[in-house]
Amino acid sequence: MGYCQFCGNIIGDGDGFCQACGSPVSGYQQITPQFQQAMMQGQQYENPQYQQAMTQAEQYGAPQQAMMQGQQYGMPQQFVAPENLANIAPSGKQKNKKVLLIAIIAVLVVAAGGVGAFFLFGKKKPKEAEQALKNYFEAVNSLDMNAVYDACYPAGSTADRKTNVSAFQFFTRELLFMQGIPQGLEMMRMDHDLMTAYYSDYGYTGSYSDMAEEYRAATSDSSRIKEAMPGFKASYTLKKLEKASACEISYRNGLKYVDVDNIEEHIESQYGIQIENGEVYAAEIGIYWEYNGMPYGNKKSWWEIDAFQRVTENNQNFNSYESTIDYFDQQVYHTLIYKCDGEWYVWNPYIIKNAQVWYIEMH
C-alpha cells in the first residue's frame, strides 16, 4: 500500500493507476513512517509533487474540497493540462449557457440596429425630391433658361418666366448663387487693365474696345450664352433634406421678415398650382460653379492688379484669392422642393441664400 505522489490518494498494492486522479503507478510511493505520523496527527503531508498538483488544480479551477486535518485531498478524477483544455467538449449546461449568451447578444445587436436605423432613416427622404434637385442642376448646366423654368414650374403655372432678360443676365444676376466678383467687376466699370484681364480670361481677344464690344454682343444674345459663359458648370452637395413643415420659414417684406405659417398654401397661391398631399421639402445645399476652369469665376492673377486690390482690400472675404474661394466654399443655400400632379419641382429657379429675401431655418 502506498500513496499517489500527484494527488495524495491511497493506492492499493495491485492498482496500476490512481483511482482518484488516474495517474500511473509510477507516481506511487510507499507509505513512510513520516506519512503515517502526519495522518495520525491530522496534518497535511508536505509532498512537493502533491503541492504542485494542488496549485495546478486551483489555477485551472478544478473542483476541490478544503483539506481537513487527517483527510486526503479530494482531487477530481482527471487533471487536465492547460494545452488540452480546448479539446474538452463543454457539458450540457455549458452548451445551454453558450447558446443563451449568443441569443442575448443577437437580440441586443438587432435592437441596436433598429434604433440606429430609426435615427438614420426614420425620416424618410423621397428619392424623387432628390432627383428634382438633380434635374434642376442639369438644366442650369445646359444654360437653357426654359429648361431651368421647366424644372421649377409645372405646365399651367402662373409663375413669371422672365422674358425681358438675356440668358446671360438670367444666369449671372437672377440666380443668387451665381452672384459674385466677376459680375460685379463689369458693373463697376473698372479701369482698362482690369477689364482687359477680365475679358481675355474669358476667351476674348483683340484690343480692349474690341473685346468690350464682343463681350456685350455675346452676353446680350441668348443664343450665344455658351460663348458668353465658356466652360461653365455647376454642381451641388445635398446637406439636409426634411419636411418644410418642420422648418421655420419667413420672407423679407421691406425692412422686416414675415413668418410663413403654411408654405404649401403660399406656393399654391403664388404659382396657381395644387401641391400633392402636402409634399413640400426644404433642402440645404452647397454649390460649386466655375467658368473656364476658374472657381466661382475668379482667377488668382486678378489680385495682382492694383485696381482690383483697391476694390477688394477692405473686404476680408475677398481681399485675397484664397479667402474668396474659401468664402464661396462655405456658403450654404436653401430651396424648397414640391410635388404637383405626380411630378417633383424645385421651388423657383433662384436658389435662396439665408437672409436674402427668404429665410429658412432647418433642424
XYZ file of C-alpha atoms in Angstrom:
363
model
C 0.000 0.000 0.000
C 1.189 3.495 -0.788
C 0.042 6.976 -1.791
C -0.182 8.849 -5.133
C 2.514 11.497 -5.447
C 0.168 13.660 -7.593
C -2.999 13.796 -5.514
C -2.183 12.030 -2.243
C -4.799 9.303 -2.688
C -4.163 5.860 -1.102
C -3.083 3.302 -3.774
C -3.653 -0.415 -3.257
C -0.840 -2.923 -3.831
C -2.460 -4.314 -7.018
C -3.538 -0.979 -8.553
C -1.991 0.113 -11.871
C -3.499 3.638 -11.740
C -4.590 6.031 -9.024
C -8.355 5.643 -8.554
C -8.719 9.377 -7.799
C -6.665 11.209 -10.450
C -5.803 8.434 -12.931
C -2.035 8.820 -12.592
C 0.040 5.685 -13.362
C 1.615 3.736 -10.529
C 4.928 5.439 -11.410
C 3.591 8.149 -9.137
C 3.279 5.527 -6.398
C 5.284 5.742 -3.187
C 5.308 3.502 -0.133
C 3.737 4.861 2.998
C 6.560 6.038 5.165
C 6.591 6.390 8.929
C 6.542 10.177 8.443
C 3.341 9.957 6.394
C 1.744 7.656 8.986
C 2.675 10.075 11.744
C 1.166 13.002 9.797
C -2.057 11.077 9.270
C -2.231 10.233 12.955
C -1.672 13.846 13.961
C -4.186 15.088 11.402
C -1.589 17.127 9.482
C -1.245 17.654 5.761
C 1.551 15.685 4.115
C 4.033 18.084 2.553
C 4.999 16.242 -0.606
C 6.316 18.685 -3.316
C 4.552 16.929 -6.209
C 1.346 16.819 -4.212
C 1.588 20.566 -3.575
C 2.168 21.168 -7.296
C -0.979 19.190 -8.140
C -2.967 21.323 -5.675
C -1.577 24.569 -7.165
C -2.492 23.485 -10.696
C -5.927 22.421 -9.572
C -6.548 25.859 -8.030
C -5.135 27.702 -11.056
C -7.364 25.947 -13.554
C -10.472 25.936 -11.426
C -10.628 22.219 -10.616
C -13.333 21.477 -8.016
C -11.775 20.627 -4.713
C -12.517 20.391 -1.048
C -10.558 22.077 1.697
C -8.036 19.745 3.249
C -9.225 18.856 6.660
C -6.761 17.574 9.180
C -6.294 13.871 8.689
C -8.255 13.833 5.383
C -6.935 13.164 1.888
C -7.200 15.746 -0.952
C -10.353 15.262 -2.984
C -8.775 15.714 -6.417
C -11.093 15.478 -9.454
C -10.968 12.194 -11.294
C -8.843 13.683 -14.080
C -6.489 16.641 -14.034
C -6.422 18.440 -17.379
C -3.281 20.132 -18.618
C -3.769 23.725 -19.942
C -2.837 22.805 -23.506
C -5.630 20.202 -23.591
C -8.418 22.377 -22.232
C -9.614 23.462 -25.678
C -10.139 19.838 -26.699
C -12.603 19.044 -23.957
C -16.254 19.281 -25.046
C -18.446 21.530 -22.819
C -21.047 19.947 -20.647
C -24.741 20.188 -21.442
C -25.170 23.098 -19.030
C -22.216 24.905 -20.563
C -23.671 24.420 -24.053
C -27.019 25.801 -22.910
C -25.355 28.826 -21.337
C -23.368 29.463 -24.510
C -26.468 29.240 -26.707
C -28.348 31.564 -24.336
C -25.476 34.083 -24.386
C -25.342 34.061 -28.193
C -29.117 34.569 -28.362
C -28.943 37.528 -25.963
C -26.130 39.122 -27.964
C -28.070 38.631 -31.208
C -31.162 40.284 -29.717
C -29.091 43.243 -28.494
C -27.433 43.660 -31.902
C -30.790 43.605 -33.689
C -32.254 46.069 -31.189
C -29.279 48.423 -31.534
C -29.504 48.210 -35.306
C -33.182 49.039 -35.180
C -32.581 52.099 -33.020
C -29.761 53.228 -35.303
C -31.882 52.691 -38.395
C -34.657 54.767 -36.853
C -32.369 57.748 -36.255
C -30.597 57.403 -39.600
C -33.527 56.545 -41.817
C -36.599 57.181 -39.692
C -37.235 60.413 -41.541
C -37.741 59.043 -44.991
C -36.270 61.212 -47.706
C -38.070 60.753 -51.022
C -35.686 59.904 -53.826
C -37.951 61.817 -56.198
C -37.242 65.054 -54.305
C -33.510 64.467 -54.605
C -33.954 63.690 -58.301
C -35.794 67.000 -58.782
C -32.759 68.816 -57.411
C -30.505 66.860 -59.742
C -32.755 67.736 -62.712
C -32.574 71.397 -61.801
C -28.766 71.475 -61.882
C -28.705 69.568 -65.135
C -30.906 72.318 -66.571
C -28.617 75.007 -65.137
C -25.600 73.330 -66.728
C -27.370 73.321 -70.075
C -27.535 77.155 -69.881
C -31.109 76.889 -71.152
C -33.479 79.290 -69.403
C -36.599 77.355 -70.417
C -35.152 74.079 -69.155
C -34.495 75.739 -65.783
C -38.063 77.058 -65.618
C -39.420 73.617 -66.551
C -37.502 72.113 -63.645
C -39.219 74.592 -61.329
C -42.801 75.046 -62.530
C -45.389 72.591 -63.854
C -47.315 73.324 -67.039
C -50.121 75.783 -66.416
C -48.302 77.550 -63.568
C -48.768 81.307 -63.320
C -45.120 81.788 -62.329
C -43.373 84.614 -64.146
C -40.969 83.289 -66.736
C -38.851 86.349 -67.303
C -38.541 87.096 -70.982
C -37.171 90.607 -70.605
C -33.665 89.494 -69.661
C -30.962 87.765 -71.674
C -29.812 84.288 -70.767
C -26.542 85.777 -69.503
C -28.388 88.162 -67.205
C -30.630 85.347 -66.036
C -27.749 83.084 -65.030
C -25.411 85.734 -63.613
C -27.930 88.080 -61.961
C -31.150 86.179 -61.282
C -29.599 83.013 -59.867
C -28.435 84.197 -56.469
C -25.679 81.619 -56.097
C -24.058 82.932 -59.274
C -23.679 86.470 -57.970
C -20.019 87.120 -57.276
C -16.994 89.228 -58.056
C -16.831 88.633 -61.829
C -20.282 90.095 -62.380
C -19.547 92.986 -60.060
C -16.415 93.855 -61.995
C -18.297 94.502 -65.197
C -20.955 96.559 -63.440
C -18.430 98.691 -61.550
C -16.681 99.694 -64.796
C -13.129 99.087 -63.632
C -10.134 100.527 -65.467
C -8.855 99.153 -68.766
C -6.137 96.955 -67.270
C -8.588 95.151 -65.051
C -11.264 94.757 -67.677
C -8.707 93.643 -70.253
C -7.637 90.858 -67.922
C -11.264 90.009 -67.264
C -12.209 89.807 -70.945
C -9.104 87.899 -72.011
C -9.525 85.337 -69.237
C -12.979 84.636 -70.616
C -11.626 83.916 -74.061
C -11.985 87.247 -75.837
C -9.099 88.609 -77.948
C -8.024 91.863 -79.584
C -7.863 95.402 -78.257
C -9.755 96.497 -75.192
C -12.508 98.131 -77.253
C -12.840 95.076 -79.493
C -13.124 92.719 -76.507
C -15.618 95.004 -74.775
C -17.828 95.162 -77.841
C -17.699 91.413 -78.426
C -18.455 90.781 -74.782
C -21.542 92.990 -74.848
C -22.784 91.317 -78.030
C -22.329 87.799 -76.652
C -23.892 88.480 -73.267
C -26.955 90.205 -74.710
C -27.725 87.464 -77.221
C -29.259 84.390 -75.544
C -28.249 82.212 -78.478
C -24.604 82.975 -77.633
C -24.870 82.153 -73.911
C -22.345 79.322 -74.076
C -19.895 81.645 -75.773
C -20.509 84.270 -73.089
C -20.005 81.719 -70.308
C -17.254 79.404 -71.609
C -16.621 76.202 -69.714
C -19.442 76.879 -67.259
C -20.509 74.082 -64.942
C -22.213 73.897 -61.573
C -22.526 71.106 -59.047
C -24.119 70.770 -55.644
C -23.826 68.857 -52.393
C -27.039 67.979 -50.564
C -26.504 68.651 -46.864
C -30.021 68.354 -45.446
C -33.465 67.409 -46.709
C -36.505 67.489 -44.458
C -40.201 68.281 -44.410
C -40.787 72.007 -44.886
C -43.438 71.891 -42.169
C -40.669 71.169 -39.662
C -38.700 74.286 -40.685
C -39.004 77.941 -39.739
C -39.655 79.906 -42.938
C -40.001 83.659 -43.443
C -39.552 86.209 -46.189
C -38.452 89.818 -46.246
C -41.093 92.451 -46.790
C -39.364 95.804 -46.859
C -37.226 96.042 -43.730
C -38.877 93.214 -41.803
C -39.361 89.464 -42.166
C -42.806 87.902 -42.281
C -43.289 84.369 -40.954
C -44.826 81.831 -43.315
C -47.028 79.523 -41.276
C -48.107 77.361 -44.210
C -45.590 77.203 -47.064
C -47.863 74.870 -49.034
C -50.615 77.472 -49.212
C -48.086 80.174 -50.029
C -46.667 78.284 -53.030
C -50.130 77.342 -54.262
C -51.381 80.936 -54.121
C -48.212 82.321 -55.698
C -47.940 79.842 -58.574
C -51.562 78.829 -59.106
C -50.821 75.131 -58.611
C -52.067 72.329 -56.371
C -49.429 70.650 -54.202
C -49.983 66.926 -53.819
C -50.530 65.549 -50.304
C -48.638 68.377 -48.661
C -45.402 67.143 -50.200
C -43.032 70.078 -49.674
C -39.431 69.557 -48.585
C -36.712 72.014 -47.644
C -33.204 71.349 -48.935
C -29.906 72.760 -47.694
C -27.133 72.578 -50.275
C -23.613 73.700 -51.017
C -22.910 74.864 -54.571
C -19.718 74.918 -56.605
C -19.502 76.553 -60.031
C -16.821 77.712 -62.396
C -16.140 79.460 -65.702
C -13.361 78.307 -67.952
C -11.751 76.304 -65.139
C -11.842 79.308 -62.749
C -13.531 78.507 -59.400
C -16.536 80.771 -58.894
C -15.381 82.731 -61.927
C -12.223 84.050 -60.251
C -8.603 83.934 -61.338
C -5.715 84.249 -58.912
C -3.768 86.699 -61.100
C -6.523 89.318 -60.709
C -5.335 90.024 -57.174
C -2.026 91.223 -58.623
C -3.775 94.097 -60.416
C -3.719 97.390 -58.491
C -7.264 98.338 -59.424
C -8.575 95.002 -58.230
C -6.656 95.242 -54.974
C -8.122 98.681 -54.287
C -11.632 97.293 -54.681
C -11.125 94.198 -52.517
C -8.525 95.212 -49.906
C -11.090 96.365 -47.329
C -13.290 93.300 -47.664
C -11.932 90.427 -45.598
C -13.937 87.916 -47.614
C -12.408 88.997 -50.938
C -9.053 90.598 -50.113
C -7.184 87.556 -51.432
C -7.830 84.783 -53.900
C -7.695 82.165 -51.138
C -10.185 83.987 -48.880
C -12.528 84.479 -51.843
C -12.578 80.787 -52.747
C -12.993 79.862 -49.093
C -15.891 82.307 -48.779
C -17.778 80.719 -51.666
C -16.916 77.207 -50.469
C -18.530 77.921 -47.099
C -21.781 79.349 -48.459
C -24.967 77.430 -47.707
C -28.086 77.786 -49.856
C -31.680 76.669 -49.458
C -34.604 75.838 -51.657
C -37.948 74.110 -51.454
C -38.937 71.027 -53.447
C -42.597 70.234 -54.004
C -44.811 67.660 -55.678
C -47.550 68.513 -58.157
C -49.514 66.128 -60.388
C -47.143 63.268 -59.641
C -44.009 65.259 -60.530
C -41.422 66.966 -58.327
C -40.122 70.505 -58.852
C -37.599 72.900 -57.335
C -39.370 75.947 -55.974
C -38.328 78.934 -58.155
C -35.047 78.909 -60.062
C -33.143 81.392 -57.970
C -31.885 79.168 -55.109
C -32.177 81.278 -51.996
C -29.499 82.241 -49.543
C -30.376 82.853 -45.899
C -31.090 86.478 -45.020
C -31.638 87.341 -48.696
C -35.365 87.802 -49.382
C -36.216 84.386 -47.930
C -35.024 82.741 -44.728
C -35.250 79.003 -43.990
C -34.123 77.575 -40.674
C -33.652 73.791 -40.780
C -33.136 71.489 -37.813
